Amino acid sequence: MRKKRSPLTPKTRSVLCCILLFPLSLGAEGFRNSAPGAYALGQSGGRNAFIDDASAALHNPANLVDLATGDGIDALISPTLVHIKSEFKVDGGGRARTKDPLKVLPNLFITAPGPNERLAFGLSLTVPYGLATGWEKSGPFGPGGELRYLAPFESEMLTLQINPVVAYRVNEQLSVAFGLSALYSELSFKQFFPQVMAPLPLVANETVAEADMDGWGIGANFAVSWDVTERDRLALTLRSKTSIKHKGDSRIGALTPQAEAFGFTGRGSAETRVTYPWIIGLAYGRKLSDALLLEVQYERVGFSDFEELNIDLGNNNPLFGGANVTRQDWKDSHTFGLGLRYDHGDGLRTHASLQYFKSPVPDDTLSTTIPDGDQIALTLGITKRWDRAYAGLAYSYVDYESRRAEIGGVTGKIGTQLHLFAINAGWRF
């Protein structure tokens, strides 16, 4: 049986292929979100070695044997508030801006002691990847705009990671931890689709193409904390990659009888696979005094597995120019950071850090869908622990590199502004 050929001209196919370049997120790094928790955000550049609140269940669960002691169970709710704006200035043309800049990422951490002092348990429910983004439907995304048919005007990546862990104290200097994670991922986009009347009348008028897909994947993580001396600690954290096959529905309106005769449908299937990256972190912490602590940290994130984006729209593939494979060619990213913690006494601490993020997105595949760039993050935080309760607040300003991009032959400059806030509210039961 012969493969169904597209009834579109090569020029029309090249335009429609751009429609499938839907974004994965506007995250703090590639499509990775910022460190959750007021302690972790306030000390983001160097946090993993000595982190000792319930969010250690995610960041370095090997430390849980120091935290989860006695009979108490710690529970920490820590939402992250994200205020992000992006802008694309078309060369010699209009200016596209994102809307609805405020996003909320919920996070929950629970820790519990084991049957003896060598064991401890933890659970984290977090949003490790993805944010929603929407562009104003005016200017370049408005009627007649340069980007109207070249990029989605609304897109969303939602993730939820459920990560139980167990920690074990090997001896007084060494502790380890292991966990399994279940990662849920949901992708969606909305894109203006042009009228298609040549060489055959297929789409009667401008319409909107949409897709919604979701799926689950399983991963693992491992951590080690080693007290080299009474004042020095090394921490190693590893997280596996998680590959998720997403399945769902696609929709497009205004199809003509001729399009339906070709087998195209207003509602069809949608499938794609996304591999969320492996992460390796190495942290060194030193207690400079009884009150002041210094940490340095390096992370490498395996974004190089994101080589292409392949979206299968089933029977509607020929309408979109065939089964579409879009080159990404991302690189592994690197982060370097420095963090400080000062203990004022009576459970009061202040935190600060400086962190550099190297973008994984190369110049030739940068687009409005993932307007990423190299970043420098400055963070401040304050945490307070009472007998049973604890609270915290942290802020991060992220300075994004402005970069040039080409989307379907349209060139311009992309800029992003990002502010992050984390709030802690915890209780020992």
Coordinates of C-alpha atoms in Angstrom, one line a residue:
M1 CA 0.0 0.0 0.0
R2 CA 1.4 3.4 -0.9
K3 CA 1.9 6.0 1.8
K4 CA -0.6 8.8 1.7
R5 CA 1.1 11.9 0.3
S6 CA 0.4 15.5 1.4
P7 CA -1.9 17.4 -0.9
L8 CA -0.1 20.6 0.0
T9 CA 2.5 22.6 -1.9
P10 CA 6.1 22.6 -0.4
K11 CA 5.7 26.2 0.5
T12 CA 2.5 25.6 2.4
R13 CA 4.0 22.5 4.1
S14 CA 7.0 24.6 5.3
V15 CA 4.6 27.1 7.0
L16 CA 2.5 24.4 8.6
C17 CA 5.5 22.5 9.9
C18 CA 6.2 25.5 12.1
I19 CA 2.9 24.9 13.8
L20 CA 4.2 21.8 15.4
L21 CA 7.0 23.5 17.2
F22 CA 5.0 23.7 20.4
P23 CA 6.9 24.8 23.5
L24 CA 7.8 22.6 26.4
S25 CA 8.1 25.4 28.9
L26 CA 9.5 28.7 30.1
G27 CA 11.6 27.3 32.9
A28 CA 14.5 28.5 34.9
E29 CA 16.9 26.4 32.7
G30 CA 15.8 24.8 29.5
F31 CA 12.4 23.3 30.7
R32 CA 13.6 22.7 34.3
N33 CA 12.0 24.7 37.1
S34 CA 13.8 26.5 40.0
A35 CA 14.7 24.8 43.3
P36 CA 11.6 24.4 45.4
G37 CA 11.4 25.4 49.1
A38 CA 12.5 28.6 50.8
Y39 CA 15.7 27.1 52.1
A40 CA 16.6 25.7 48.7
L41 CA 15.7 28.8 46.7
G42 CA 17.3 31.2 49.1
Q43 CA 20.5 29.2 49.0
S44 CA 20.0 27.8 45.4
G45 CA 23.6 28.3 44.4
G46 CA 24.9 26.1 47.2
R47 CA 22.3 24.1 49.1
N48 CA 22.7 20.3 48.8
A49 CA 25.5 19.7 51.3
F50 CA 23.9 20.9 54.5
I51 CA 20.2 21.3 53.7
D52 CA 18.3 20.2 56.8
D53 CA 14.6 21.0 56.4
A54 CA 12.0 18.6 54.9
S55 CA 12.8 19.7 51.3
A56 CA 16.0 17.6 51.7
A57 CA 13.7 14.7 50.7
L58 CA 14.1 16.1 47.2
H59 CA 17.4 18.0 47.1
N60 CA 19.6 15.6 49.1
P61 CA 17.7 12.8 50.9
A62 CA 20.9 11.4 52.4
N63 CA 20.6 14.2 55.0
L64 CA 17.3 12.9 56.2
V65 CA 19.0 10.8 58.9
D66 CA 20.1 14.0 60.5
L67 CA 16.6 15.6 60.2
A68 CA 14.1 12.9 60.8
T69 CA 14.9 12.0 64.4
G70 CA 12.7 11.1 67.3
D71 CA 9.0 10.3 66.8
G72 CA 8.0 13.4 64.8
I73 CA 6.8 13.5 61.2
D74 CA 7.7 16.8 59.4
A75 CA 5.4 18.2 56.8
L76 CA 6.3 21.2 54.7
I77 CA 4.1 23.1 52.2
S78 CA 6.2 25.4 50.0
P79 CA 4.6 26.9 46.9
T80 CA 6.8 28.8 44.4
L81 CA 5.4 32.0 42.9
V82 CA 6.8 32.7 39.4
H83 CA 6.6 36.1 37.7
I84 CA 8.0 35.7 34.2
K85 CA 7.7 38.0 31.1
S86 CA 9.2 37.4 27.7
E87 CA 9.4 39.6 24.6
F88 CA 10.3 39.0 21.0
K89 CA 11.2 42.1 19.0
V90 CA 10.9 41.4 15.3
D91 CA 13.6 43.1 13.2
G92 CA 12.0 46.0 11.5
G93 CA 8.6 44.9 12.8
G94 CA 6.4 44.6 15.9
R95 CA 7.0 43.5 19.4
A96 CA 5.4 40.3 20.8
R97 CA 4.8 40.0 24.6
T98 CA 3.7 37.2 26.9
K99 CA 0.6 37.6 29.1
D100 CA -0.5 36.3 32.5
P101 CA 3.0 36.5 34.0
L102 CA 2.1 35.1 37.4
K103 CA 2.3 31.3 37.9
V104 CA 2.1 29.1 41.1
L105 CA 4.0 25.8 41.5
P106 CA 2.8 23.8 44.5
N107 CA 5.3 21.6 46.5
L108 CA 4.9 19.3 49.4
F109 CA 7.6 17.5 51.5
I110 CA 7.2 14.9 54.3
T111 CA 9.9 13.2 56.3
A112 CA 9.6 10.6 59.0
P113 CA 12.1 8.6 61.2
G114 CA 12.7 4.9 60.7
P115 CA 12.5 2.1 63.2
N116 CA 16.0 3.0 64.3
E117 CA 18.4 5.9 64.2
R118 CA 20.1 4.6 61.0
L119 CA 16.9 4.8 58.8
A120 CA 14.7 7.7 57.7
F121 CA 12.0 8.1 55.1
G122 CA 10.9 11.0 52.9
L123 CA 8.4 11.9 50.3
S124 CA 8.3 14.9 47.9
L125 CA 5.5 16.0 45.6
T126 CA 6.9 18.7 43.3
V127 CA 6.6 20.4 39.8
P128 CA 10.1 19.9 38.5
Y129 CA 9.6 20.9 34.9
G130 CA 7.4 23.3 32.9
L131 CA 5.4 26.5 33.0
A132 CA 2.5 27.8 31.0
T133 CA 3.1 30.6 28.5
G134 CA 0.8 32.6 26.3
W135 CA 1.5 35.4 23.9
E136 CA -0.8 38.4 23.4
K137 CA -2.9 38.0 20.2
S138 CA -1.8 41.3 18.8
G139 CA 1.3 42.6 17.1
P140 CA 3.3 39.7 15.6
F141 CA 0.7 37.2 16.8
G142 CA -2.2 39.4 15.7
P143 CA -4.0 39.2 12.3
G144 CA -1.4 39.6 9.6
G145 CA 1.4 39.4 12.2
E146 CA 4.8 38.0 11.4
L147 CA 4.5 35.1 13.9
R148 CA 0.8 34.3 13.7
Y149 CA 1.2 31.0 11.8
L150 CA 4.9 30.4 12.9
A151 CA 4.6 29.7 16.6
P152 CA 1.9 28.7 19.2
F153 CA 0.1 31.6 21.0
E154 CA -0.7 29.4 24.0
S155 CA 1.2 26.4 25.3
E156 CA 1.6 24.5 28.6
M157 CA 3.8 21.8 30.2
L158 CA 2.5 20.5 33.5
T159 CA 4.4 18.0 35.5
L160 CA 4.0 16.3 38.9
Q161 CA 6.7 14.2 40.4
I162 CA 6.0 11.8 43.3
N163 CA 9.3 10.8 44.9
P164 CA 9.5 8.5 47.9
V165 CA 13.0 8.0 49.3
V166 CA 14.7 6.0 52.1
A167 CA 17.9 7.2 53.8
Y168 CA 20.5 5.0 55.7
R169 CA 23.3 6.1 57.9
V170 CA 26.3 3.9 57.1
N171 CA 28.4 5.3 59.9
E172 CA 29.0 8.6 61.8
Q173 CA 30.5 10.2 58.7
L174 CA 28.6 8.6 55.8
S175 CA 24.9 8.5 54.8
V176 CA 23.2 7.4 51.6
A177 CA 19.7 7.5 50.1
F178 CA 17.8 5.9 47.3
G179 CA 14.4 6.7 45.8
L180 CA 12.0 6.0 43.0
S181 CA 10.0 8.7 41.2
A182 CA 6.7 8.6 39.3
L183 CA 6.6 11.6 36.9
Y184 CA 3.3 12.7 35.3
S185 CA 3.6 15.0 32.3
E186 CA 0.9 16.9 30.3
L187 CA 1.5 18.9 27.1
S188 CA -0.9 21.2 25.3
F189 CA -0.8 23.9 22.7
K190 CA -3.0 26.2 20.6
Q191 CA -1.8 27.6 17.3
F192 CA -3.5 29.7 14.6
F193 CA -3.8 27.6 11.4
P194 CA -4.1 29.4 8.0
Q195 CA -6.7 29.0 5.3
V196 CA -5.6 26.4 2.8
M197 CA -7.2 26.7 -0.6
A198 CA -4.3 25.7 -3.0
P199 CA -3.6 23.4 -4.6
L200 CA -6.8 22.0 -3.1
P201 CA -9.3 23.6 -0.8
L202 CA -8.7 21.9 2.6
V203 CA -9.2 24.5 5.3
A204 CA -12.0 27.0 4.5
N205 CA -10.8 29.8 6.7
E206 CA -8.3 30.6 9.5
T207 CA -8.8 28.3 12.4
V208 CA -7.1 27.1 15.6
A209 CA -5.1 23.8 15.8
E210 CA -5.0 22.3 19.3
A211 CA -3.4 19.3 21.0
D212 CA -3.5 17.8 24.5
M213 CA -1.3 14.9 25.5
D214 CA -0.2 13.3 28.7
G215 CA 1.7 10.3 30.1
W216 CA 3.6 8.8 33.0
G217 CA 7.3 7.7 33.5
I218 CA 9.4 6.1 36.2
G219 CA 12.8 7.3 37.4
A220 CA 15.2 6.9 40.3
N221 CA 17.5 9.0 42.4
F222 CA 20.5 8.5 44.7
A223 CA 22.4 10.6 47.2
V224 CA 25.5 10.5 49.4
S225 CA 26.6 12.8 52.2
W226 CA 30.1 12.4 53.6
D227 CA 31.4 14.4 56.6
V228 CA 35.1 14.6 55.6
T229 CA 35.8 16.5 58.9
E230 CA 33.7 18.0 61.6
R231 CA 33.4 21.2 59.5
D232 CA 33.6 19.8 55.9
R233 CA 31.0 17.9 54.0
L234 CA 30.8 16.5 50.4
A235 CA 27.4 15.6 48.8
L236 CA 26.7 13.8 45.6
T237 CA 23.2 13.7 44.1
L238 CA 22.1 11.7 41.0
R239 CA 18.8 11.6 39.3
S240 CA 18.0 9.4 36.3
K241 CA 16.4 10.5 33.1
T242 CA 12.7 9.8 32.6
S243 CA 11.3 9.1 29.2
I244 CA 7.5 9.6 28.8
K245 CA 5.4 8.7 25.8
H246 CA 2.5 11.2 25.6
K247 CA -0.8 10.3 24.0
G248 CA -3.9 12.4 23.5
D249 CA -6.1 14.3 21.1
S250 CA -5.7 16.9 18.4
R251 CA -8.3 19.2 17.0
I252 CA -8.7 21.5 14.0
G253 CA -11.7 23.3 12.6
A254 CA -12.9 24.6 9.3
L255 CA -12.1 21.5 7.3
T256 CA -13.7 21.3 3.8
P257 CA -15.5 18.3 2.3
Q258 CA -12.4 17.8 0.1
A259 CA -10.3 17.5 3.3
E260 CA -12.6 15.0 4.8
A261 CA -12.5 13.0 1.5
F262 CA -8.8 12.8 2.0
G263 CA -9.4 11.2 5.4
F264 CA -8.6 14.3 7.5
T265 CA -10.7 14.8 10.6
G266 CA -11.5 17.6 12.9
R267 CA -10.6 15.5 15.9
G268 CA -7.7 13.0 15.8
S269 CA -4.8 11.5 17.8
A270 CA -1.6 13.1 19.0
E271 CA 1.5 11.4 20.3
T272 CA 5.1 12.4 21.2
R273 CA 7.9 11.3 23.4
V274 CA 9.8 13.7 25.7
T275 CA 12.8 12.6 27.7
Y276 CA 13.3 14.6 31.0
P277 CA 17.0 14.9 31.7
W278 CA 19.3 13.1 34.1
I279 CA 20.9 15.4 36.7
I280 CA 24.2 15.0 38.6
G281 CA 25.2 17.4 41.4
L282 CA 28.3 17.8 43.5
A283 CA 28.4 20.1 46.5
Y284 CA 31.0 21.0 49.1
G285 CA 30.1 22.7 52.3
R286 CA 32.3 24.1 55.1
K287 CA 31.3 25.5 58.5
L288 CA 33.4 28.7 58.6
S289 CA 32.3 29.3 62.1
D290 CA 29.5 28.1 64.5
A291 CA 27.1 30.5 62.8
L292 CA 28.4 30.9 59.2
L293 CA 28.3 28.2 56.6
L294 CA 29.6 28.3 53.0
E295 CA 28.7 25.9 50.1
V296 CA 29.8 25.6 46.5
Q297 CA 27.9 23.5 44.0
Y298 CA 28.1 22.2 40.5
E299 CA 25.3 20.5 38.5
R300 CA 25.2 19.0 35.1
V301 CA 21.8 18.4 33.4
G302 CA 21.5 15.9 30.6
F303 CA 19.5 17.9 28.1
S304 CA 21.6 16.5 25.2
D305 CA 19.1 13.7 24.9
F306 CA 16.6 16.3 23.5
E307 CA 17.8 15.9 19.9
E308 CA 14.5 16.2 18.2
L309 CA 10.8 16.7 18.7
N310 CA 8.6 14.2 16.8
I311 CA 4.9 14.7 16.9
D312 CA 2.6 12.1 15.3
L313 CA -0.9 13.4 14.5
G314 CA -2.1 10.1 13.0
N315 CA -4.4 10.4 9.9
N316 CA -3.9 14.2 10.0
N317 CA -0.1 14.0 9.5
P318 CA -0.3 14.9 5.7
L319 CA -2.3 18.0 6.5
F320 CA 0.6 19.2 8.6
G321 CA 3.2 18.3 6.0
G322 CA 3.7 14.7 7.1
A323 CA 4.9 13.1 10.3
N324 CA 6.9 15.9 11.6
V325 CA 10.4 15.7 13.2
T326 CA 11.9 19.0 14.4
R327 CA 15.6 19.3 15.1
Q328 CA 16.5 20.6 18.6
D329 CA 20.1 19.5 19.2
W330 CA 20.2 20.7 22.8
K331 CA 23.4 20.4 24.8
D332 CA 24.0 19.3 28.4
S333 CA 23.7 22.4 30.6
H334 CA 26.0 23.3 33.6
T335 CA 25.3 25.3 36.7
F336 CA 27.8 26.7 39.1
G337 CA 26.9 28.4 42.4
L338 CA 27.9 29.7 45.8
G339 CA 25.7 29.8 48.8
L340 CA 25.8 31.2 52.4
R341 CA 23.8 30.5 55.5
Y342 CA 24.0 32.4 58.8
D343 CA 22.5 31.1 62.0
H344 CA 21.3 34.0 64.2
G345 CA 20.2 31.8 67.0
D346 CA 16.7 30.8 68.3
G347 CA 16.1 29.0 65.0
L348 CA 16.5 32.1 62.8
R349 CA 18.6 31.8 59.7
T350 CA 19.3 34.0 56.6
H351 CA 20.4 32.6 53.3
A352 CA 22.0 34.0 50.1
S353 CA 23.5 32.7 46.9
L354 CA 24.8 33.5 43.5
Q355 CA 24.3 30.9 40.6
Y356 CA 25.2 30.7 36.9
F357 CA 23.1 28.7 34.5
K358 CA 24.4 27.8 31.0
S359 CA 21.5 27.4 28.6
P360 CA 21.2 24.1 26.8
V361 CA 19.5 25.7 23.8
P362 CA 21.8 26.4 20.8
D363 CA 21.5 29.5 18.7
D364 CA 20.2 27.8 15.6
T365 CA 17.2 26.1 17.3
L366 CA 16.3 29.0 19.7
S367 CA 12.7 30.2 19.3
T368 CA 9.8 31.9 21.0
T369 CA 8.6 28.6 22.2
I370 CA 11.5 28.1 24.6
P371 CA 13.1 31.6 24.9
D372 CA 16.0 30.4 27.0
G373 CA 19.4 32.0 27.6
D374 CA 22.3 31.9 30.0
Q375 CA 21.3 33.2 33.4
I376 CA 22.7 34.6 36.6
A377 CA 20.5 34.2 39.6
L378 CA 20.8 36.2 42.9
T379 CA 18.9 34.8 45.8
L380 CA 18.0 35.8 49.4
G381 CA 16.0 33.9 52.0
I382 CA 15.0 33.8 55.7
T383 CA 13.9 30.8 57.6
K384 CA 12.7 30.4 61.2
R385 CA 12.1 27.2 63.3
W386 CA 10.2 27.1 66.5
D387 CA 9.6 24.0 68.7
R388 CA 7.2 22.4 66.3
A389 CA 6.5 24.9 63.5
Y390 CA 8.8 26.4 60.9
A391 CA 8.4 29.1 58.2
G392 CA 10.4 30.7 55.5
L393 CA 10.5 33.2 52.6
A394 CA 12.9 33.5 49.7
Y395 CA 13.3 35.6 46.6
S396 CA 15.4 35.2 43.5
Y397 CA 16.1 37.6 40.6
V398 CA 17.2 35.9 37.4
D399 CA 19.1 38.0 34.8
Y400 CA 18.5 36.4 31.4
E401 CA 20.9 36.8 28.4
S402 CA 19.1 38.5 25.5
R403 CA 19.5 36.4 22.4
R404 CA 18.7 36.5 18.7
A405 CA 16.4 34.0 17.1
E406 CA 15.0 33.0 13.7
I407 CA 11.5 31.6 13.5
G408 CA 10.4 30.5 10.0
G409 CA 12.6 33.2 8.4
V410 CA 11.4 35.9 10.9
T411 CA 14.4 37.2 12.9
G412 CA 14.4 39.2 16.1
K413 CA 15.7 39.5 19.6
I414 CA 14.3 37.6 22.6
G415 CA 14.4 38.9 26.2
T416 CA 13.0 37.4 29.5
Q417 CA 12.6 38.8 33.0
L418 CA 12.1 36.3 35.9
H419 CA 11.3 36.8 39.6
L420 CA 10.8 33.8 41.9
F421 CA 9.3 33.7 45.4
A422 CA 9.1 30.7 47.7
I423 CA 7.0 30.4 50.9
N424 CA 7.5 27.8 53.6
A425 CA 4.9 26.6 56.1
G426 CA 5.8 23.5 58.1
W427 CA 4.9 21.5 61.2
R428 CA 6.3 18.6 63.1
F429 CA 3.5 16.2 64.1

